[in-house]
Coordinates of C-alpha atoms in Angstrom, one line a residue:
Chain A
M1 CA -71.9 26.7 -111.0
S2 CA -71.2 23.7 -108.8
S3 CA -71.4 21.5 -111.9
G4 CA -68.2 23.0 -113.3
P5 CA -64.9 21.1 -113.2
V6 CA -62.2 21.4 -110.5
A7 CA -59.3 23.5 -111.9
I8 CA -55.9 22.5 -110.6
L9 CA -53.3 25.2 -110.8
G10 CA -50.2 22.9 -110.8
G11 CA -46.7 23.8 -109.8
S12 CA -43.7 21.6 -109.1
G13 CA -43.5 18.3 -107.3
E14 CA -45.8 15.3 -107.2
L15 CA -48.8 16.7 -105.5
P16 CA -50.6 18.1 -108.6
L17 CA -50.7 14.7 -110.4
L18 CA -51.4 12.8 -107.2
L19 CA -54.3 15.1 -106.6
A20 CA -55.5 14.8 -110.2
D21 CA -55.5 11.0 -109.9
R22 CA -57.5 11.2 -106.7
L23 CA -60.1 13.5 -108.2
A24 CA -60.3 11.5 -111.5
D25 CA -60.8 8.3 -109.4
A26 CA -63.6 10.0 -107.6
G27 CA -65.3 10.9 -110.9
R28 CA -64.7 14.7 -110.7
A29 CA -64.4 16.7 -113.9
L30 CA -60.9 18.2 -114.1
K31 CA -59.0 20.9 -115.8
I32 CA -55.3 21.2 -115.2
L33 CA -53.4 24.5 -115.7
A34 CA -49.7 23.7 -115.6
V35 CA -47.2 26.5 -114.7
R36 CA -44.3 26.5 -117.2
G37 CA -40.9 26.2 -115.6
F38 CA -42.3 24.7 -112.4
S39 CA -44.6 21.8 -113.3
D40 CA -42.8 18.6 -114.4
R41 CA -43.1 16.9 -117.7
A42 CA -45.8 14.4 -116.6
L43 CA -48.1 17.1 -115.4
R44 CA -47.6 19.2 -118.6
A45 CA -48.4 16.1 -120.7
R46 CA -51.7 15.9 -119.0
A47 CA -52.5 19.6 -118.7
D48 CA -55.3 21.4 -120.5
A49 CA -53.3 24.5 -120.7
I50 CA -49.8 25.7 -119.8
V51 CA -49.0 29.2 -118.8
P52 CA -45.9 31.0 -117.7
L53 CA -45.9 31.7 -113.9
L54 CA -46.2 35.4 -114.5
D55 CA -49.0 35.3 -117.1
I56 CA -51.8 36.2 -114.7
R57 CA -54.0 37.4 -117.6
G58 CA -53.5 34.1 -119.4
A59 CA -54.3 32.1 -116.3
L60 CA -57.5 34.1 -115.6
A61 CA -58.5 33.7 -119.3
C62 CA -58.3 29.9 -118.9
L63 CA -60.5 30.1 -115.8
E64 CA -63.0 32.3 -117.5
D65 CA -63.1 29.8 -120.3
W66 CA -63.5 26.7 -118.0
R67 CA -65.8 28.2 -115.4
P68 CA -64.5 25.9 -112.7
A69 CA -66.7 25.2 -109.7
L70 CA -63.5 25.1 -107.6
V71 CA -59.9 26.1 -108.1
T72 CA -57.0 24.7 -106.1
L73 CA -53.3 25.5 -106.0
A74 CA -51.1 22.5 -105.8
G75 CA -47.4 22.0 -105.9
G76 CA -44.5 24.4 -105.4
L77 CA -44.4 27.8 -107.1
S78 CA -41.1 29.2 -106.0
R79 CA -40.9 32.9 -105.7
P80 CA -40.0 34.8 -108.9
S81 CA -38.1 38.1 -108.7
A82 CA -40.2 40.8 -107.2
A83 CA -39.7 43.0 -110.3
A84 CA -40.9 40.4 -112.7
L85 CA -43.9 39.7 -110.5
A86 CA -44.8 43.3 -110.1
G87 CA -44.7 43.7 -113.9
A88 CA -47.0 40.8 -114.4
F89 CA -49.5 41.8 -111.8
S90 CA -49.5 45.4 -112.7
A91 CA -52.0 45.0 -115.6
V92 CA -54.5 43.6 -113.1
R93 CA -53.8 45.2 -109.7
N94 CA -52.6 48.3 -108.1
R95 CA -48.8 48.7 -108.1
D96 CA -48.6 49.7 -104.5
E97 CA -50.5 46.8 -103.3
I98 CA -48.2 44.5 -105.3
S99 CA -45.1 46.0 -103.8
R100 CA -46.5 45.5 -100.3
L101 CA -47.3 41.9 -101.2
V102 CA -43.9 40.9 -102.6
A103 CA -42.1 42.6 -99.7
R104 CA -43.7 40.1 -97.4
G105 CA -43.3 36.3 -97.2
D106 CA -44.6 33.5 -99.4
D107 CA -47.8 33.1 -97.5
N108 CA -48.8 36.6 -98.1
L109 CA -47.9 36.4 -101.8
L110 CA -50.0 33.2 -102.3
R111 CA -52.8 34.8 -100.3
G112 CA -52.7 37.6 -102.8
V113 CA -53.0 35.2 -105.7
I114 CA -55.9 33.5 -104.1
R115 CA -57.7 36.8 -103.5
L116 CA -57.2 37.7 -107.1
I117 CA -58.7 34.4 -108.3
E118 CA -61.6 34.7 -105.9
D119 CA -62.2 38.3 -106.9
H120 CA -62.9 36.9 -110.4
G121 CA -65.6 34.8 -109.0
F122 CA -63.9 31.4 -108.6
P123 CA -63.8 29.9 -105.1
V124 CA -60.4 28.6 -104.1
V125 CA -60.2 25.4 -101.9
G126 CA -57.3 23.4 -100.6
V127 CA -56.2 19.8 -100.8
R128 CA -57.7 19.4 -97.4
E129 CA -61.2 19.8 -98.9
L130 CA -60.6 17.9 -102.1
A131 CA -58.5 14.9 -100.9
P132 CA -58.3 14.8 -97.1
E133 CA -56.9 11.2 -97.4
L134 CA -53.6 12.8 -98.5
L135 CA -53.2 14.4 -95.1
A136 CA -51.3 12.8 -92.2
D137 CA -53.3 10.8 -89.7
Q138 CA -52.5 11.0 -86.0
G139 CA -50.3 8.1 -85.0
Y140 CA -47.4 6.0 -86.4
Y141 CA -46.4 5.2 -89.9
G142 CA -44.5 2.0 -89.8
S143 CA -43.2 0.0 -86.9
R144 CA -40.6 2.4 -85.3
R145 CA -41.6 4.5 -82.3
P146 CA -40.0 7.7 -81.0
G147 CA -38.3 7.3 -77.6
P148 CA -38.5 9.8 -74.7
K149 CA -35.6 11.8 -76.2
D150 CA -37.3 12.0 -79.5
E151 CA -40.5 13.1 -77.8
A152 CA -38.6 15.9 -76.2
S153 CA -37.1 16.9 -79.6
I154 CA -40.5 16.9 -81.1
A155 CA -42.0 19.1 -78.4
W156 CA -39.0 21.5 -78.7
G157 CA -39.4 21.6 -82.5
I158 CA -43.1 22.4 -82.3
R159 CA -42.3 25.2 -79.8
L160 CA -39.7 26.6 -82.2
L161 CA -42.1 26.4 -85.2
D162 CA -44.6 28.3 -83.1
A163 CA -42.2 31.0 -82.3
I164 CA -41.1 31.7 -85.9
S165 CA -44.6 31.3 -87.2
P166 CA -45.4 35.0 -87.3
F167 CA -42.4 35.6 -89.6
D168 CA -43.9 33.6 -92.5
I169 CA -41.0 31.2 -92.7
G170 CA -40.2 27.7 -91.7
Q171 CA -42.6 24.9 -91.8
A172 CA -39.7 22.6 -90.8
V173 CA -37.0 22.4 -88.3
V174 CA -34.4 19.8 -87.4
V175 CA -33.8 19.4 -83.6
A176 CA -31.8 17.0 -81.5
G177 CA -32.8 17.3 -77.8
E178 CA -33.0 21.0 -77.2
R179 CA -30.3 21.5 -79.8
V180 CA -31.6 23.3 -82.9
I181 CA -29.7 22.0 -86.0
A182 CA -31.5 23.8 -88.8
I183 CA -34.5 26.0 -89.5
E184 CA -35.9 25.8 -93.0
G185 CA -35.9 28.9 -95.1
P186 CA -37.0 29.3 -98.7
E187 CA -34.6 26.6 -99.8
G188 CA -37.0 23.8 -98.8
T189 CA -36.9 20.7 -96.7
D190 CA -34.5 18.7 -98.9
R191 CA -31.8 21.3 -98.7
T192 CA -32.5 21.8 -95.0
L193 CA -31.8 18.1 -94.4
A194 CA -28.7 18.3 -96.6
R195 CA -27.5 21.1 -94.3
A196 CA -28.2 18.9 -91.2
R197 CA -26.3 16.1 -92.9
A198 CA -23.3 18.4 -93.6
L199 CA -23.3 19.6 -90.0
R200 CA -23.3 16.0 -88.8
G201 CA -20.4 15.3 -91.1
R202 CA -18.5 18.2 -89.6
R203 CA -19.5 16.8 -86.2
L204 CA -21.1 20.1 -85.2
F205 CA -23.9 18.2 -83.6
G206 CA -23.5 15.3 -81.4
R207 CA -23.9 11.6 -81.9
S208 CA -26.0 11.3 -78.9
R209 CA -28.6 8.5 -78.8
S210 CA -31.1 11.1 -80.0
G211 CA -29.9 11.6 -83.6
G212 CA -32.5 14.3 -84.1
V213 CA -35.9 14.7 -85.5
L214 CA -37.4 16.6 -88.5
V215 CA -40.5 18.4 -87.3
K216 CA -43.0 19.8 -89.8
A217 CA -46.1 21.8 -89.1
P218 CA -48.0 24.6 -90.9
K219 CA -47.6 28.2 -89.8
R220 CA -50.1 29.4 -87.3
G221 CA -52.8 31.3 -89.2
Q222 CA -51.5 30.0 -92.5
D223 CA -54.0 29.9 -95.3
L224 CA -54.4 26.1 -95.5
R225 CA -55.4 26.2 -99.1
V226 CA -51.8 26.6 -100.2
D227 CA -48.4 25.4 -99.4
L228 CA -49.2 22.7 -96.8
P229 CA -46.1 21.1 -95.5
A230 CA -45.5 17.8 -97.1
I231 CA -43.3 14.7 -96.7
G232 CA -42.7 11.7 -99.0
P233 CA -40.3 8.9 -99.6
R234 CA -37.5 11.3 -100.5
T235 CA -38.0 13.2 -97.2
V236 CA -37.5 9.9 -95.3
A237 CA -34.3 9.0 -97.3
N238 CA -32.9 12.5 -96.8
A239 CA -33.7 12.4 -93.1
A240 CA -31.9 9.0 -92.8
A241 CA -28.9 10.4 -94.7
A242 CA -28.8 13.2 -92.1
G243 CA -28.6 10.6 -89.3
L244 CA -32.0 11.5 -87.9
D245 CA -34.1 9.1 -85.8
G246 CA -37.4 10.1 -87.4
I247 CA -40.0 12.6 -88.6
A248 CA -42.9 14.2 -86.8
V249 CA -45.6 16.0 -88.7
A250 CA -48.7 17.9 -87.6
S251 CA -51.6 15.5 -88.3
G252 CA -54.4 16.8 -90.4
F253 CA -52.2 19.7 -91.7
T254 CA -49.3 17.9 -93.4
L255 CA -49.4 16.0 -96.7
V256 CA -48.0 12.5 -96.8
L257 CA -47.3 12.0 -100.5
K258 CA -47.1 8.3 -101.6
R259 CA -48.1 7.0 -98.3
Q260 CA -47.1 3.3 -98.9
E261 CA -43.7 4.2 -100.3
T262 CA -43.2 6.6 -97.4
V263 CA -43.9 3.9 -94.9
A264 CA -41.7 1.4 -96.8
A265 CA -38.8 4.0 -96.8
A266 CA -39.2 4.5 -93.1
E267 CA -39.1 0.8 -92.5
R268 CA -36.0 0.4 -94.7
H269 CA -34.1 3.2 -93.1
G270 CA -35.3 2.4 -89.5
L271 CA -36.9 5.8 -89.0
F272 CA -40.1 6.6 -87.1
V273 CA -42.7 8.7 -88.8
V274 CA -45.5 10.0 -86.6
G275 CA -48.5 12.3 -87.1
I276 CA -48.8 14.3 -83.9
D277 CA -51.5 16.5 -82.5
A278 CA -49.6 19.8 -82.9
A279 CA -52.3 21.8 -81.2
R280 CA -51.5 20.0 -77.9
F281 CA -47.9 21.0 -78.1
S282 CA -48.7 24.5 -79.2
A283 CA -51.0 24.9 -76.2
E284 CA -48.2 23.6 -73.9
A285 CA -45.8 26.0 -75.6
G286 CA -48.2 28.9 -75.1
D287 CA -48.5 28.1 -71.4
A288 CA -44.7 27.9 -71.0
D289 CA -44.0 31.1 -72.9
G290 CA -45.8 33.2 -70.2
Chain B
M1 CA -4.5 37.5 -57.3
S2 CA -5.3 40.6 -59.4
S3 CA -1.6 40.8 -60.2
G4 CA -1.8 37.5 -62.2
P5 CA -1.9 37.5 -66.0
V6 CA -4.9 37.3 -68.3
A7 CA -5.3 33.8 -69.7
I8 CA -6.8 33.6 -73.2
L9 CA -8.4 30.3 -74.0
G10 CA -8.2 30.7 -77.8
G11 CA -10.2 28.9 -80.4
S12 CA -10.6 29.6 -84.1
G13 CA -10.7 32.8 -86.0
E14 CA -8.9 36.1 -85.6
L15 CA -10.3 37.2 -82.3
P16 CA -7.8 35.5 -79.9
L17 CA -4.8 37.2 -81.6
L18 CA -6.6 40.5 -82.0
L19 CA -7.4 40.4 -78.3
A20 CA -3.9 39.4 -77.4
D21 CA -2.5 42.3 -79.3
R22 CA -4.8 44.7 -77.5
L23 CA -3.9 43.4 -74.1
A24 CA -0.2 43.4 -74.9
D25 CA -0.4 47.0 -76.1
A26 CA -2.2 47.9 -72.8
G27 CA 0.7 46.4 -70.9
R28 CA -1.2 43.4 -69.5
A29 CA 0.7 40.2 -68.7
L30 CA -0.7 37.4 -70.9
K31 CA -0.9 33.7 -71.1
I32 CA -2.3 32.0 -74.2
L33 CA -3.8 28.5 -74.2
A34 CA -4.5 27.5 -77.8
V35 CA -7.0 24.8 -78.5
R36 CA -5.5 22.3 -80.9
G37 CA -7.6 21.7 -84.1
F38 CA -9.3 25.1 -83.7
S39 CA -6.7 27.8 -83.2
D40 CA -4.9 28.8 -86.3
R41 CA -1.1 28.6 -86.8
A42 CA -0.4 32.2 -85.8
L43 CA -2.1 31.8 -82.5
R44 CA -0.4 28.4 -81.8
A45 CA 3.0 30.0 -82.6
R46 CA 2.4 32.5 -79.9
A47 CA 0.7 30.2 -77.4
D48 CA 2.2 29.3 -74.0
A49 CA 0.5 26.0 -74.2
I50 CA -1.6 24.0 -76.6
V51 CA -4.3 21.5 -75.5
P52 CA -6.8 19.3 -77.3
L53 CA -10.3 20.7 -77.0
L54 CA -11.3 17.8 -74.8
D55 CA -8.4 17.8 -72.5
I56 CA -10.2 19.6 -69.7
R57 CA -7.7 18.3 -67.1
G58 CA -4.8 19.6 -69.2
A59 CA -6.4 23.0 -69.5
L60 CA -7.1 23.2 -65.8
A61 CA -3.6 22.2 -65.0
C62 CA -2.3 25.1 -67.1
L63 CA -4.5 27.5 -65.3
E64 CA -3.4 26.1 -61.9
D65 CA 0.1 26.7 -63.0
W66 CA -0.4 30.3 -64.3
R67 CA -2.8 31.4 -61.6
P68 CA -4.4 34.0 -63.9
A69 CA -6.2 37.0 -62.5
L70 CA -8.8 36.6 -65.3
V71 CA -9.6 34.0 -67.9
T72 CA -11.3 34.8 -71.1
L73 CA -12.7 32.5 -73.9
A74 CA -12.1 33.9 -77.3
G75 CA -12.7 32.5 -80.8
G76 CA -14.8 29.6 -82.1
L77 CA -14.9 26.3 -80.4
S78 CA -17.2 24.2 -82.6
R79 CA -19.1 21.6 -80.9
P80 CA -17.4 18.2 -80.7
S81 CA -19.5 15.0 -80.6
A82 CA -21.5 14.6 -77.5
A83 CA -20.0 11.2 -76.7
A84 CA -16.4 12.6 -77.0
L85 CA -17.3 15.5 -74.8
A86 CA -19.0 13.4 -72.2
G87 CA -15.9 11.2 -72.0
A88 CA -13.6 14.1 -71.5
F89 CA -15.7 15.8 -68.9
S90 CA -16.5 12.7 -67.0
A91 CA -13.3 12.7 -65.0
V92 CA -14.2 16.1 -63.6
R93 CA -18.0 16.3 -63.5
N94 CA -21.0 14.2 -63.0
R95 CA -22.1 12.2 -66.1
D96 CA -25.8 13.1 -65.8
E97 CA -25.0 16.8 -65.7
I98 CA -22.9 16.5 -68.8
S99 CA -25.6 14.7 -70.8
R100 CA -28.0 17.4 -69.8
L101 CA -25.5 20.0 -70.9
V102 CA -24.7 18.5 -74.3
A103 CA -28.3 17.9 -75.1
R104 CA -28.8 21.6 -75.0
G105 CA -27.5 24.4 -77.2
D106 CA -24.1 26.0 -77.6
D107 CA -24.7 28.6 -75.0
N108 CA -25.5 26.1 -72.3
L109 CA -22.4 24.1 -73.2
L110 CA -20.1 27.1 -73.0
R111 CA -21.8 28.2 -69.8
G112 CA -20.9 24.8 -68.4
V113 CA -17.3 25.3 -69.3
I114 CA -17.3 28.7 -67.7
R115 CA -18.8 27.4 -64.5
L116 CA -16.2 24.6 -64.4
I117 CA -13.3 27.2 -64.7
E118 CA -14.9 29.5 -62.1
D119 CA -15.4 26.5 -59.7
H120 CA -11.6 26.2 -59.8
G121 CA -11.3 29.7 -58.6
F122 CA -10.5 31.6 -61.8
P123 CA -12.9 34.4 -62.7
V124 CA -14.0 34.4 -66.3
V125 CA -14.6 37.7 -68.1
G126 CA -15.5 38.6 -71.7
V127 CA -14.0 40.6 -74.4
R128 CA -16.5 43.3 -73.4
E129 CA -14.6 43.8 -70.1
L130 CA -11.1 43.4 -71.6
A131 CA -11.2 45.2 -74.9
P132 CA -14.5 47.1 -75.3
E133 CA -13.0 49.0 -78.2
L134 CA -13.5 45.8 -80.3
L135 CA -17.3 46.2 -79.9
A136 CA -19.6 47.9 -82.4
D137 CA -20.4 51.5 -81.7
Q138 CA -23.8 52.9 -82.4
G139 CA -24.0 54.5 -85.8
Y140 CA -22.6 54.1 -89.3
Y141 CA -19.4 52.5 -90.5
G142 CA -18.5 54.0 -93.8
S143 CA -20.5 56.4 -96.0
R144 CA -23.5 54.3 -97.0
R145 CA -26.8 54.7 -95.1
P146 CA -29.7 52.3 -94.9
G147 CA -32.9 53.4 -96.7
P148 CA -36.4 53.2 -95.3
K149 CA -36.8 49.6 -96.7
D150 CA -33.5 48.6 -95.1
E151 CA -34.7 50.1 -91.8
A152 CA -37.9 47.9 -92.1
S153 CA -35.7 44.9 -92.8
I154 CA -33.6 45.6 -89.7
A155 CA -36.5 46.0 -87.4
W156 CA -38.0 42.7 -88.8
G157 CA -34.7 40.9 -88.3
I158 CA -34.4 42.0 -84.7
R159 CA -37.9 40.9 -84.0
L160 CA -37.1 37.5 -85.5
L161 CA -33.8 37.2 -83.5
D162 CA -35.8 38.0 -80.4
A163 CA -38.4 35.3 -81.2
I164 CA -35.8 32.5 -81.6
S165 CA -33.6 33.7 -78.8
P166 CA -35.0 31.2 -76.2
F167 CA -34.0 28.3 -78.5
D168 CA -30.3 29.0 -78.1
I169 CA -29.7 29.4 -81.9
G170 CA -29.2 32.1 -84.3
Q171 CA -27.3 35.3 -83.8
A172 CA -27.9 36.2 -87.4
V173 CA -30.7 36.4 -89.9
V174 CA -30.9 37.6 -93.5
V175 CA -34.1 39.5 -94.3
A176 CA -35.4 41.5 -97.2
G177 CA -38.4 43.5 -96.3
E178 CA -40.5 41.2 -94.2
R179 CA -39.2 38.3 -96.2
V180 CA -36.9 36.0 -94.2
I181 CA -34.2 34.6 -96.4
A182 CA -32.1 32.6 -93.9
I183 CA -31.8 31.9 -90.2
E184 CA -28.3 31.0 -89.0
G185 CA -27.9 27.6 -87.4
P186 CA -24.7 26.0 -86.1
E187 CA -23.2 26.4 -89.6
G188 CA -22.2 30.0 -88.9
T189 CA -22.6 33.4 -90.7
D190 CA -20.4 32.7 -93.7
R191 CA -22.4 29.6 -94.7
T192 CA -25.7 31.4 -93.9
L193 CA -24.7 34.1 -96.3
A194 CA -23.6 31.5 -98.9
R195 CA -27.2 30.1 -98.6
A196 CA -28.7 33.5 -99.2
R197 CA -26.4 33.9 -102.2
A198 CA -27.5 30.5 -103.6
L199 CA -31.2 31.5 -103.1
R200 CA -30.6 34.7 -104.9
G201 CA -29.1 32.7 -107.7
R202 CA -32.2 30.5 -107.9
R203 CA -34.2 33.7 -107.8
L204 CA -36.1 32.6 -104.8
F205 CA -36.0 36.0 -103.4
G206 CA -36.6 39.1 -105.3
R207 CA -34.4 41.7 -106.8
S208 CA -36.4 44.5 -105.1
R209 CA -34.7 47.7 -104.3
S210 CA -34.2 46.3 -100.8
G211 CA -31.6 43.6 -101.5
G212 CA -31.7 42.4 -98.0
V213 CA -29.8 43.0 -94.8
L214 CA -27.7 40.7 -92.5
V215 CA -28.8 41.4 -88.9
K216 CA -26.7 40.2 -86.0
A217 CA -27.5 40.4 -82.3
P218 CA -26.7 38.3 -79.2
K219 CA -29.3 36.0 -77.8
R220 CA -31.4 37.5 -75.0
G221 CA -30.0 36.4 -71.7
Q222 CA -26.9 35.1 -73.4
D223 CA -23.7 34.9 -71.3
L224 CA -21.9 37.8 -72.9
R225 CA -18.5 36.4 -71.8
V226 CA -18.6 33.9 -74.7
D227 CA -19.5 33.7 -78.3
L228 CA -20.4 37.3 -79.0
P229 CA -21.7 37.8 -82.6
A230 CA -18.9 39.1 -84.8
I231 CA -18.4 40.6 -88.2
G232 CA -15.3 41.5 -90.2
P233 CA -14.1 42.2 -93.7
R234 CA -15.0 38.7 -94.8
T235 CA -18.6 39.1 -93.5
V236 CA -18.9 42.3 -95.6
A237 CA -17.5 40.5 -98.8
N238 CA -19.9 37.6 -98.3
A239 CA -22.9 39.8 -97.7
A240 CA -22.0 41.7 -100.9
A241 CA -21.8 38.4 -102.8
A242 CA -25.2 37.5 -101.6
G243 CA -26.5 40.8 -103.0
L244 CA -27.3 42.4 -99.7
D245 CA -27.6 46.1 -99.1
G246 CA -25.9 46.1 -95.8
I247 CA -25.3 44.8 -92.3
A248 CA -26.8 45.8 -89.0
V249 CA -25.3 44.7 -85.7
A250 CA -26.4 45.3 -82.1
S251 CA -24.1 48.0 -80.8
G252 CA -22.2 47.2 -77.7
F253 CA -22.8 43.5 -78.1
T254 CA -21.2 42.6 -81.4
L255 CA -17.5 42.4 -82.2
V256 CA -16.2 44.3 -85.2
L257 CA -13.0 42.6 -86.1
K258 CA -10.4 44.6 -88.0
R259 CA -12.5 47.8 -88.0
Q260 CA -10.6 49.7 -90.7
E261 CA -10.6 46.8 -93.1
T262 CA -14.3 46.2 -92.4
V263 CA -15.1 49.8 -93.2
A264 CA -12.9 49.7 -96.3
A265 CA -14.7 46.5 -97.5
A266 CA -18.1 48.2 -96.9
E267 CA -17.0 51.2 -99.0
R268 CA -15.6 49.0 -101.8
H269 CA -18.7 46.9 -102.0
G270 CA -21.1 49.8 -101.5
L271 CA -22.7 48.2 -98.4
F272 CA -23.9 50.0 -95.3
V273 CA -22.7 48.8 -91.9
V274 CA -24.6 50.1 -88.9
G275 CA -24.4 49.6 -85.2
I276 CA -28.0 49.8 -83.9
D277 CA -29.5 50.1 -80.5
A278 CA -31.1 46.6 -80.5
A279 CA -32.8 47.2 -77.1
R280 CA -35.0 49.8 -78.8
F281 CA -36.2 47.3 -81.4
S282 CA -36.6 44.6 -78.9
A283 CA -38.8 46.8 -76.7
E284 CA -41.0 47.5 -79.8
A285 CA -41.1 43.9 -80.7
G286 CA -42.2 43.0 -77.2
D287 CA -45.0 45.5 -77.4
A288 CA -46.2 44.2 -80.7
D289 CA -46.1 40.6 -79.7
G290 CA -48.9 41.0 -77.2

């Protein structure tokens, strides 16, 4: 069993290929199942199989065939329509359970997928277990450092992320001082930063010395095997375009994709990027909440 | 003193004129101070004076001249740049206090303006005191009724609004079941609904029978003399365009602008509009939060 390959169920973005490279470098046997309509061309070119998102039977058939020792979900799998999803699931699972699942947030949905795979006998692990080097370290990336105002923004952002955590939304917020500029919804970080940029353009938030900070952290109680918050060079460029001073991520629980390029982008744009011990902030927030 | 006029400090949107009409109909003496760049043409045409947003001295001079019995702030006054604001305030107030003020959210900023006006001897009241008939009643507007799924969405939305309330953001959220589609930031309700519409277009939230609900309620502890959440015919049209099933507002604490047109729009688009007792939901949320 443990001699089987690692199966990557790959969605959109760079993570699936980055992860495949890491595992291949480490000499692990690999199988890649690309999800049609989400995975990009490069992943599909390297995939052992390609299935539509909703072809649950097809995906399970691949797994039965490959007998992987471990399965991991990597990359974005944006939410399909509830009706389509219910239709696809219905051959496998009870309809009522599916409706409950799709009525809730992303996290619950992905948890359902994980449970389904594990019910078929394949253990699901996260990027954390497979390639912990992709996770943010504590400390600074690049030469810039957050100032006292930035530190205040970061603490406020972590408190806010904590508060909305039970609602299965938002792994990212943009804050400037105690001013909340944007809370990320299903649209993702890039669009959230675009919104912050537009607000800046409309002068709806100030040009104080604290230009604002993007703060990212996983939801409390989130299944860390899926959907870890991630940043990369594009995140840095978008944060710079929004006039932000920097980016703070929860160390150990946030992916830093293309670390070198990310640091280079931070240097080029003059932004700080810092991996913080979010637990510390959360504890403080808990105390203050009373 | 109580024989003086009511002074309306009027920003953007329809509220200042609607309020002026109500007060005029009730036989109250009126003075209108329109804020340049925010108030629309119709308000400026009827204004007794027009001042730039940052001309605090000019505004106070008008009030000294008119000796109003009551002052009210009505309509939107989007946030200017912090630097511009600090410059304008500085003649009147201590610089440090201003920086603290502008580093915080809208609510704190407006509270500062109110305090400034009251320090000069003019009591500030809200629309609630002056024209309570503009506030949402409890119950249904129009013939549509929320279904059980909508009721669940509303309860979830109120809980979320409660959770983010301490962060001085968000008087509106869009939820479908327990799925959070969007949290309103400084961009306002219309743009938040546009975002929900775009997400629907990208199929990032499902076409379940519950198309989603816009939920609006004031922040807990909000100074109800300013910036009450509001809906009107345009809100209904935008909610319909986003594919929502309806709108729920906190009764007694949300403005319904152009009530008849709002009901007509709800009927035309097949949306429910309901004024709810938000306190009831909040109490439940408080219990559940533990």
